[in-house]
mmCIF file of C-alpha atoms in Angstrom:
data_model
loop_
_atom_site.group_PDB
_atom_site.id
_atom_site.type_symbol
_atom_site.label_atom_id
_atom_site.label_comp_id
_atom_site.label_asym_id
_atom_site.label_seq_id
_atom_site.Cartn_x
_atom_site.Cartn_y
_atom_site.Cartn_z
ATOM 1 C CA MET A 1 103.746 93.500 118.769
ATOM 2 C CA ILE A 2 101.808 93.300 122.054
ATOM 3 C CA THR A 3 102.380 97.030 122.629
ATOM 4 C CA ILE A 4 100.977 97.857 119.184
ATOM 5 C CA PHE A 5 97.944 95.614 119.825
ATOM 6 C CA ILE A 6 97.260 97.253 123.213
ATOM 7 C CA HIS A 7 97.589 100.721 121.630
ATOM 8 C CA ALA A 8 95.104 99.702 118.896
ATOM 9 C CA ILE A 9 92.621 98.476 121.520
ATOM 10 C CA LYS A 10 92.948 101.741 123.483
ATOM 11 C CA THR A 11 92.426 103.784 120.305
ATOM 12 C CA LEU A 12 89.356 101.742 119.412
ATOM 13 C CA HIS A 13 88.020 102.124 122.967
ATOM 14 C CA ILE A 14 88.396 105.932 122.876
ATOM 15 C CA SER A 15 86.710 106.144 119.472
ATOM 16 C CA LEU A 16 83.798 103.929 120.554
ATOM 17 C CA GLU A 17 83.433 105.958 123.735
ATOM 18 C CA LYS A 18 83.243 109.212 121.783
ATOM 19 C CA SER A 19 80.655 107.718 119.424
ATOM 20 C CA ASN A 20 78.388 106.648 122.330
ATOM 21 C CA ILE A 21 78.563 103.079 121.021
ATOM 22 C CA TYR A 22 78.811 101.687 124.564
ATOM 23 C CA LYS A 23 75.445 103.287 125.383
ATOM 24 C CA LEU A 24 74.004 101.795 122.218
ATOM 25 C CA LEU A 25 75.411 98.373 123.178
ATOM 26 C CA THR A 26 73.783 98.668 126.603
ATOM 27 C CA VAL A 27 70.413 99.498 125.019
ATOM 28 C CA GLY A 28 70.871 96.600 122.609
ATOM 29 C CA LEU A 29 71.649 94.090 125.384
ATOM 30 C CA ILE A 30 68.676 95.277 127.455
ATOM 31 C CA SER A 31 66.462 94.946 124.385
ATOM 32 C CA LEU A 32 67.870 91.467 123.731
ATOM 33 C CA PHE A 33 67.088 90.187 127.241
ATOM 34 C CA THR A 34 63.688 91.908 127.351
ATOM 35 C CA CYS A 35 62.572 90.610 123.956
ATOM 36 C CA SER A 36 63.915 87.124 124.703
ATOM 37 C CA ALA A 37 61.899 87.055 127.947
ATOM 38 C CA ALA A 38 58.773 88.259 126.109
ATOM 39 C CA PHE A 39 59.336 85.627 123.417
ATOM 40 C CA TYR A 40 59.570 82.953 126.111
ATOM 41 C CA PHE A 41 56.379 84.300 127.724
ATOM 42 C CA TYR A 42 54.374 84.119 124.467
ATOM 43 C CA GLU A 43 55.891 80.974 122.946
ATOM 44 C CA SER A 44 56.471 78.601 125.899
ATOM 45 C CA PRO A 45 52.757 77.764 126.323
ATOM 46 C CA ILE A 46 52.648 76.661 122.661
ATOM 47 C CA ASN A 47 56.096 74.961 122.760
ATOM 48 C CA PRO A 48 56.669 73.271 126.180
ATOM 49 C CA ASP A 49 60.199 72.191 125.171
ATOM 50 C CA LEU A 50 61.295 75.830 124.792
ATOM 51 C CA SER A 51 63.658 76.955 127.590
ATOM 52 C CA PHE A 52 64.699 80.497 128.499
ATOM 53 C CA GLY A 53 68.181 79.688 127.203
ATOM 54 C CA ASP A 54 66.643 78.724 123.851
ATOM 55 C CA SER A 55 64.809 82.061 123.872
ATOM 56 C CA LEU A 56 68.078 83.920 124.427
ATOM 57 C CA TRP A 57 69.647 81.984 121.538
ATOM 58 C CA TRP A 58 66.667 82.892 119.316
ATOM 59 C CA GLY A 59 66.972 86.537 120.413
ATOM 60 C CA PHE A 60 70.676 86.680 119.531
ATOM 61 C CA VAL A 61 70.378 85.103 116.062
ATOM 62 C CA THR A 62 67.335 87.277 115.349
ATOM 63 C CA CYS A 63 68.944 90.597 116.297
ATOM 64 C CA THR A 64 72.005 89.695 114.182
ATOM 65 C CA THR A 65 69.583 88.832 111.320
ATOM 66 C CA VAL A 66 71.218 85.397 110.952
ATOM 67 C CA GLY A 67 67.971 83.483 111.540
ATOM 68 C CA TYR A 68 68.949 79.800 111.679
ATOM 69 C CA GLY A 69 65.272 78.777 111.840
ATOM 70 C CA ASP A 70 65.705 76.259 114.672
ATOM 71 C CA TYR A 71 63.320 78.424 116.745
ATOM 72 C CA TYR A 72 60.709 80.779 115.341
ATOM 73 C CA PRO A 73 57.578 82.517 116.670
ATOM 74 C CA VAL A 74 54.152 81.092 115.926
ATOM 75 C CA THR A 75 52.071 83.437 118.082
ATOM 76 C CA LEU A 76 51.155 86.996 117.139
ATOM 77 C CA GLY A 77 52.915 88.374 120.221
ATOM 78 C CA GLY A 78 56.064 86.376 119.450
ATOM 79 C CA ARG A 79 56.147 87.631 115.862
ATOM 80 C CA ILE A 80 55.726 91.247 116.967
ATOM 81 C CA ILE A 81 58.637 90.758 119.404
ATOM 82 C CA GLY A 82 60.677 89.267 116.533
ATOM 83 C CA ILE A 83 60.038 92.302 114.326
ATOM 84 C CA ILE A 84 61.071 94.686 117.123
ATOM 85 C CA LEU A 85 64.250 92.707 117.806
ATOM 86 C CA MET A 86 65.210 92.609 114.123
ATOM 87 C CA LEU A 87 64.827 96.387 113.830
ATOM 88 C CA VAL A 88 66.874 96.948 116.995
ATOM 89 C CA GLY A 89 69.539 94.501 115.792
ATOM 90 C CA ILE A 90 69.875 96.054 112.353
ATOM 91 C CA SER A 91 70.256 99.551 113.871
ATOM 92 C CA ALA A 92 72.670 98.564 116.653
ATOM 93 C CA PHE A 93 74.993 96.383 114.576
ATOM 94 C CA GLY A 94 74.932 98.896 111.723
ATOM 95 C CA PHE A 95 76.122 101.693 114.041
ATOM 96 C CA ILE A 96 78.769 99.450 115.652
ATOM 97 C CA THR A 97 80.121 98.304 112.275
ATOM 98 C CA ALA A 98 80.278 101.900 111.034
ATOM 99 C CA ALA A 99 82.047 103.063 114.226
ATOM 100 C CA VAL A 100 84.697 100.329 114.052
ATOM 101 C CA ALA A 101 85.245 100.937 110.312
ATOM 102 C CA SER A 102 85.633 104.678 110.927
ATOM 103 C CA VAL A 103 88.453 103.996 113.402
ATOM 104 C CA PHE A 104 90.462 102.079 110.809
ATOM 105 C CA ILE A 105 89.734 104.639 108.090
ATOM 106 C CA GLU A 106 90.755 107.489 110.406
ATOM 107 C CA ASN A 107 94.002 105.710 111.310
ATOM 108 C CA LYS A 108 94.793 105.105 107.633
ATOM 109 C CA LEU A 109 94.198 108.781 106.827
ATOM 110 C CA LYS A 110 96.377 109.842 109.759
ATOM 111 C CA GLU A 111 99.104 107.470 108.593
ATOM 112 C CA GLY A 112 99.138 109.020 105.114
ATOM 113 C CA LEU A 113 99.236 112.535 106.590
ATOM 114 C CA GLY A 114 102.008 111.574 109.017
ATOM 115 C CA LEU A 115 99.945 112.268 112.130
ATOM 116 C CA MET A 116 100.383 108.866 113.800
ATOM 117 C CA ASP A 117 102.707 108.475 116.790
ATOM 118 C CA ILE A 118 105.289 105.703 116.395
ATOM 119 C CA LYS A 119 105.080 103.218 119.279
ATOM 120 C CA PHE A 120 107.460 100.452 118.178
ATOM 121 C CA LYS A 121 111.211 100.376 118.912
ATOM 122 C CA ASN A 122 114.516 99.461 117.224
ATOM 123 C CA HIS A 123 113.657 101.056 113.885
ATOM 124 C CA ILE A 124 115.480 103.136 111.278
ATOM 125 C CA ALA A 125 114.480 106.741 110.633
ATOM 126 C CA ILE A 126 115.110 108.546 107.335
ATOM 127 C CA ILE A 127 114.930 112.318 107.761
ATOM 128 C CA GLY A 128 114.212 114.172 104.525
ATOM 129 C CA TRP A 129 112.292 112.904 101.487
ATOM 130 C CA ASN A 130 113.638 113.164 97.940
ATOM 131 C CA ASN A 131 114.923 110.854 95.187
ATOM 132 C CA LYS A 132 117.879 109.783 97.327
ATOM 133 C CA SER A 133 115.574 108.946 100.213
ATOM 134 C CA GLN A 134 113.444 106.754 97.948
ATOM 135 C CA ILE A 135 116.518 104.797 96.854
ATOM 136 C CA ILE A 136 117.663 104.444 100.483
ATOM 137 C CA LEU A 137 114.226 103.179 101.489
ATOM 138 C CA GLN A 138 114.108 100.662 98.633
ATOM 139 C CA GLU A 139 117.564 99.329 99.520
ATOM 140 C CA LEU A 140 116.666 98.983 103.207
ATOM 141 C CA ILE A 141 113.490 97.060 102.358
ATOM 142 C CA GLN A 142 115.351 94.901 99.839
ATOM 143 C CA ASP A 143 118.035 94.040 102.378
ATOM 144 C CA ASN A 144 115.631 93.334 105.257
ATOM 145 C CA PRO A 145 111.857 93.379 104.574
ATOM 146 C CA ASP A 146 111.144 93.002 108.303
ATOM 147 C CA GLU A 147 113.020 96.185 109.225
ATOM 148 C CA LYS A 148 110.670 98.977 110.310
ATOM 149 C CA VAL A 149 111.535 102.292 108.635
ATOM 150 C CA VAL A 150 110.093 105.703 109.523
ATOM 151 C CA VAL A 151 110.313 108.617 107.076
ATOM 152 C CA ILE A 152 110.245 112.121 108.594
ATOM 153 C CA ASP A 153 109.574 115.148 106.418
ATOM 154 C CA GLU A 154 107.513 118.336 106.168
ATOM 155 C CA ILE A 155 105.755 117.107 103.020
ATOM 156 C CA GLU A 156 101.970 117.267 103.476
ATOM 157 C CA LYS A 157 101.186 113.687 102.470
ATOM 158 C CA LEU A 158 103.236 110.576 101.775
ATOM 159 C CA VAL A 159 101.817 107.135 101.011
ATOM 160 C CA LEU A 160 104.322 104.337 101.610
ATOM 161 C CA GLU A 161 103.262 100.991 100.187
ATOM 162 C CA HIS A 162 105.478 98.573 102.113
ATOM 163 C CA LYS A 163 103.894 97.232 105.309
ATOM 164 C CA ASN A 164 106.867 98.153 107.522
ATOM 165 C CA THR A 165 107.300 101.737 106.305
ATOM 166 C CA PHE A 166 105.733 104.678 108.141
ATOM 167 C CA PHE A 167 105.525 108.442 107.695
ATOM 168 C CA VAL A 168 105.757 111.197 110.307
ATOM 169 C CA HIS A 169 104.959 114.763 109.252
ATOM 170 C CA GLY A 170 106.859 117.622 110.851
ATOM 171 C CA ASP A 171 110.027 119.657 111.223
ATOM 172 C CA ALA A 172 112.836 117.280 112.236
ATOM 173 C CA THR A 173 114.741 120.084 113.995
ATOM 174 C CA LYS A 174 111.987 120.129 116.647
ATOM 175 C CA ASP A 175 111.866 117.704 119.549
ATOM 176 C CA GLU A 176 108.110 117.078 119.254
ATOM 177 C CA THR A 177 108.504 115.748 115.698
ATOM 178 C CA LEU A 178 111.376 113.455 116.667
ATOM 179 C CA THR A 179 109.465 112.279 119.730
ATOM 180 C CA LYS A 180 106.468 111.475 117.540
ATOM 181 C CA ALA A 181 108.820 109.304 115.449
ATOM 182 C CA ASN A 182 110.077 107.661 118.683
ATOM 183 C CA ILE A 183 113.697 108.582 117.943
ATOM 184 C CA GLU A 184 114.491 107.822 121.596
ATOM 185 C CA ASN A 185 114.064 104.118 120.779
ATOM 186 C CA ALA A 186 115.368 104.005 117.196
ATOM 187 C CA HIS A 187 118.713 102.355 116.460
ATOM 188 C CA THR A 188 119.720 104.308 113.322
ATOM 189 C CA VAL A 189 118.946 107.721 111.812
ATOM 190 C CA ILE A 190 119.838 108.739 108.258
ATOM 191 C CA VAL A 191 119.774 112.488 107.599
ATOM 192 C CA VAL A 192 119.422 113.282 103.889
ATOM 193 C CA ALA A 193 120.458 116.784 102.826
ATOM 194 C CA ASP A 194 117.672 119.100 101.692
ATOM 195 C CA GLU A 195 119.145 120.214 98.383
ATOM 196 C CA LYS A 196 116.316 122.723 97.869
ATOM 197 C CA LEU A 197 117.981 124.898 100.520
ATOM 198 C CA SER A 198 121.211 125.053 98.517
ATOM 199 C CA SER A 199 123.954 126.583 100.712
ATOM 200 C CA MET A 200 121.813 126.274 103.863
ATOM 201 C CA ALA A 201 121.193 122.523 103.472
ATOM 202 C CA ASP A 202 124.121 121.509 105.680
ATOM 203 C CA ALA A 203 123.101 124.006 108.357
ATOM 204 C CA LYS A 204 119.659 122.432 108.610
ATOM 205 C CA SER A 205 121.169 118.930 108.667
ATOM 206 C CA VAL A 206 123.460 119.911 111.553
ATOM 207 C CA LEU A 207 120.473 121.227 113.546
ATOM 208 C CA ILE A 208 118.661 117.937 112.926
ATOM 209 C CA CYS A 209 121.699 115.921 114.049
ATOM 210 C CA LEU A 210 121.996 117.988 117.230
ATOM 211 C CA ALA A 211 118.299 117.443 117.986
ATOM 212 C CA VAL A 212 118.606 113.678 117.378
ATOM 213 C CA ASP A 213 121.737 113.412 119.518
ATOM 214 C CA LYS A 214 119.993 115.262 122.339
ATOM 215 C CA LEU A 215 117.155 112.698 122.431
ATOM 216 C CA ASN A 216 119.248 109.580 121.834
ATOM 217 C CA THR A 217 122.983 109.680 122.510
ATOM 218 C CA ASN A 218 123.410 105.968 121.683
ATOM 219 C CA ILE A 219 121.884 106.106 118.216
ATOM 220 C CA HIS A 220 123.910 105.408 115.069
ATOM 221 C CA LEU A 221 123.702 108.724 113.235
ATOM 222 C CA ILE A 222 124.446 109.005 109.506
ATOM 223 C CA ALA A 223 124.379 112.339 107.689
ATOM 224 C CA GLU A 224 124.792 113.454 104.093
ATOM 225 C CA VAL A 225 127.036 116.511 103.715
ATOM 226 C CA LEU A 226 127.047 118.673 100.599
ATOM 227 C CA ASN A 227 130.002 120.931 101.463
ATOM 228 C CA GLU A 228 133.167 119.298 102.805
ATOM 229 C CA GLU A 229 134.001 122.474 104.745
ATOM 230 C CA ASN A 230 131.069 121.721 107.085
ATOM 231 C CA VAL A 231 132.335 118.309 108.202
ATOM 232 C CA THR A 232 133.624 119.667 111.526
ATOM 233 C CA HIS A 233 130.124 120.886 112.435
ATOM 234 C CA PHE A 234 128.734 117.395 111.911
ATOM 235 C CA GLN A 235 131.537 115.922 114.001
ATOM 236 C CA ARG A 236 130.556 118.254 116.859
ATOM 237 C CA ALA A 237 127.004 116.913 116.525
ATOM 238 C CA ASN A 238 128.355 113.394 117.203
ATOM 239 C CA VAL A 239 127.541 112.069 113.735
ATOM 240 C CA ASN A 240 128.928 108.542 113.380
ATOM 241 C CA ASP A 241 129.119 108.372 109.571
ATOM 242 C CA ILE A 242 129.566 111.517 107.484
ATOM 243 C CA ILE A 243 128.860 110.961 103.793
ATOM 244 C CA ILE A 244 130.141 113.726 101.518
ATOM 245 C CA SER A 245 127.877 113.054 98.534
ATOM 246 C CA ASN A 246 129.658 115.175 95.913
ATOM 247 C CA GLN A 247 133.012 113.734 96.913
ATOM 248 C CA MET A 248 131.724 110.144 96.731
ATOM 249 C CA SER A 249 130.185 110.529 93.270
ATOM 250 C CA SER A 250 133.295 112.326 91.952
ATOM 251 C CA ARG A 251 135.614 109.580 93.141
ATOM 252 C CA VAL A 252 133.433 106.863 91.627
ATOM 253 C CA MET A 253 133.641 108.669 88.283
ATOM 254 C CA VAL A 254 137.428 108.936 88.586
ATOM 255 C CA ARG A 255 137.700 105.175 89.300
ATOM 256 C CA SER A 256 135.482 104.541 86.284
ATOM 257 C CA ALA A 257 137.695 106.697 84.080
ATOM 258 C CA LEU A 258 140.894 104.994 85.207
ATOM 259 C CA TYR A 259 139.564 101.438 85.542
ATOM 260 C CA LYS A 260 136.517 100.905 83.407
ATOM 261 C CA ASN A 261 135.046 97.920 85.301
ATOM 262 C CA VAL A 262 135.441 99.340 88.793
ATOM 263 C CA SER A 263 132.266 101.445 88.661
ATOM 264 C CA ARG A 264 130.268 98.398 87.559
ATOM 265 C CA ALA A 265 131.649 96.441 90.508
ATOM 266 C CA LEU A 266 130.796 99.274 92.897
ATOM 267 C CA LYS A 267 127.217 99.470 91.570
ATOM 268 C CA GLU A 268 126.736 95.752 92.197
ATOM 269 C CA LEU A 269 128.184 95.937 95.707
ATOM 270 C CA LEU A 270 126.121 98.977 96.684
ATOM 271 C CA THR A 271 122.702 97.668 95.672
ATOM 272 C CA SER A 272 120.616 94.842 97.082
ATOM 273 C CA ALA A 273 118.721 94.362 93.831
ATOM 274 C CA TYR A 274 121.167 91.934 92.218
ATOM 275 C CA GLY A 275 124.544 90.199 92.544
ATOM 276 C CA ASN A 276 126.831 90.349 95.576
ATOM 277 C CA GLU A 277 126.640 92.899 98.359
ATOM 278 C CA ILE A 278 128.895 94.164 101.141
ATOM 279 C CA TYR A 279 127.933 92.988 104.635
ATOM 280 C CA GLU A 280 129.460 92.924 108.071
ATOM 281 C CA CYS A 281 129.197 90.567 111.045
ATOM 282 C CA LYS A 282 130.768 90.113 114.447
ATOM 283 C CA VAL A 283 133.675 87.686 114.580
ATOM 284 C CA LYS A 284 132.742 84.173 115.721
ATOM 285 C CA ASN A 285 134.250 82.802 118.938
ATOM 286 C CA GLU A 286 136.006 80.001 117.051
ATOM 287 C CA ASP A 287 137.796 82.564 114.847
ATOM 288 C CA ILE A 288 139.293 84.626 117.678
ATOM 289 C CA GLY A 289 143.091 84.394 117.712
ATOM 290 C CA ILE A 290 143.579 83.043 114.184
ATOM 291 C CA PRO A 291 145.542 84.905 111.462
ATOM 292 C CA PHE A 292 143.676 86.903 108.837
ATOM 293 C CA LYS A 293 144.834 84.538 106.034
ATOM 294 C CA ASN A 294 143.194 81.559 107.808
ATOM 295 C CA LEU A 295 139.957 83.537 108.226
ATOM 296 C CA VAL A 296 139.933 84.407 104.517
ATOM 297 C CA SER A 297 140.396 80.743 103.552
ATOM 298 C CA LYS A 298 137.651 79.617 105.918
ATOM 299 C CA TYR A 299 135.099 82.121 104.611
ATOM 300 C CA ILE A 300 135.767 81.399 100.943
ATOM 301 C CA GLU A 301 135.546 77.627 101.470
ATOM 302 C CA LYS A 302 132.685 77.466 103.990
ATOM 303 C CA TYR A 303 130.508 80.418 103.000
ATOM 304 C CA ASN A 304 131.710 81.314 99.477
ATOM 305 C CA ALA A 305 132.317 84.810 100.839
ATOM 306 C CA VAL A 306 135.279 87.114 100.277
ATOM 307 C CA ILE A 307 136.583 89.073 103.281
ATOM 308 C CA LEU A 308 137.515 92.669 102.474
ATOM 309 C CA GLY A 309 138.800 93.665 105.877
ATOM 310 C CA ILE A 310 138.378 93.971 109.620
ATOM 311 C CA ALA A 311 136.776 96.808 111.547
ATOM 312 C CA ASN A 312 137.386 97.680 115.181
ATOM 313 C CA LYS A 313 138.258 101.229 116.156
ATOM 314 C CA ASP A 314 139.431 101.702 112.570
ATOM 315 C CA VAL A 315 138.645 99.889 109.328
ATOM 316 C CA LEU A 316 141.495 97.787 107.973
ATOM 317 C CA LEU A 317 140.920 96.796 104.372
ATOM 318 C CA ASN A 318 143.081 93.897 103.230
ATOM 319 C CA PRO A 319 145.201 93.831 106.423
ATOM 320 C CA ASP A 320 148.476 91.948 106.728
ATOM 321 C CA LYS A 321 147.961 88.217 106.214
ATOM 322 C CA ASP A 322 149.339 87.498 109.701
ATOM 323 C CA HIS A 323 147.053 90.007 111.421
ATOM 324 C CA ILE A 324 145.468 88.277 114.439
ATOM 325 C CA ILE A 325 141.677 88.391 114.784
ATOM 326 C CA ASN A 326 140.447 89.894 118.081
ATOM 327 C CA LYS A 327 137.190 89.239 119.927
ATOM 328 C CA ASP A 328 135.877 92.779 119.311
ATOM 329 C CA ASP A 329 136.524 92.717 115.563
ATOM 330 C CA THR A 330 133.834 93.068 112.920
ATOM 331 C CA ILE A 331 134.309 91.256 109.625
ATOM 332 C CA ILE A 332 133.531 93.109 106.392
ATOM 333 C CA TYR A 333 132.806 90.681 103.577
ATOM 334 C CA ILE A 334 131.290 90.279 100.090
ATOM 335 C CA SER A 335 128.625 87.646 99.623
ATOM 336 C CA LYS A 336 125.466 86.877 97.651
ATOM 337 C CA GLU A 337 123.511 86.852 100.911
ATOM 338 C CA LYS A 338 123.909 87.853 104.548
ATOM 339 C CA LEU A 339 125.635 85.229 106.710
#
């Protein structure tokens, strides 16, 4: 947060410097002190209680056109000074307000065009924008509204309404685009296949994965694969989770054909919009060393959550009831909310 604030201040400073606002401020301050001194010179003989500090206060409220009325000129010279100061104030503050507003407008335009550099860390990046990407983005926001998500695509303009969603325009196979999205400091990247490229979609996705892995070897990399024959290429690119989309949808349809309620259960578990969802969490210290059956009983009674399995090097769904829980295990469970 502090880094973003400092970056905003620097951006504002550069913009004000380019607009010569600092020179205008200097002229305004000189005019303020000069006119306040002239006001004191003309008005103090008429008003002995008037101090130079009071004159400065009058000068400030006059140039900002606030005009409290606690001090006002009664001499001709004082009134002429007041008119000059009001004109200077209106001009100076008008230019300053316009310059500051232009900075925010420019940043908003850049954001929509994907020209802003991402400065924050520990975010998720979605590479590729299509209907699947929109669903992924909605689910991520639904699950954690505070999660910052960056969308990277070559689309000319993309307006994202949620406050923690950002757009970066560019070719994700190139380092400069990924650097602009601060991939070096992201924790997860999701590569969505570009179905418009048909048979070449997987080839582009592999290039993207290689580019991401080059910049951040510790990132959790997820990639959609259209052709199962290309899985080995994604494995060479160090992709952590390879999702074969056609295979997944086909198997869901088969489950639905054989067991008519299974697809409904899967839909509920795979969306954050309603019902129960699948989550995971690290095993608690107090649960290390206990059998799986005891862990299941504890979670159903204490959290109203159903444990599906344990993940370590491999995922064990419904392991043996006497399986002992280790300190490095991750618990996969179903619950109405994240524990």
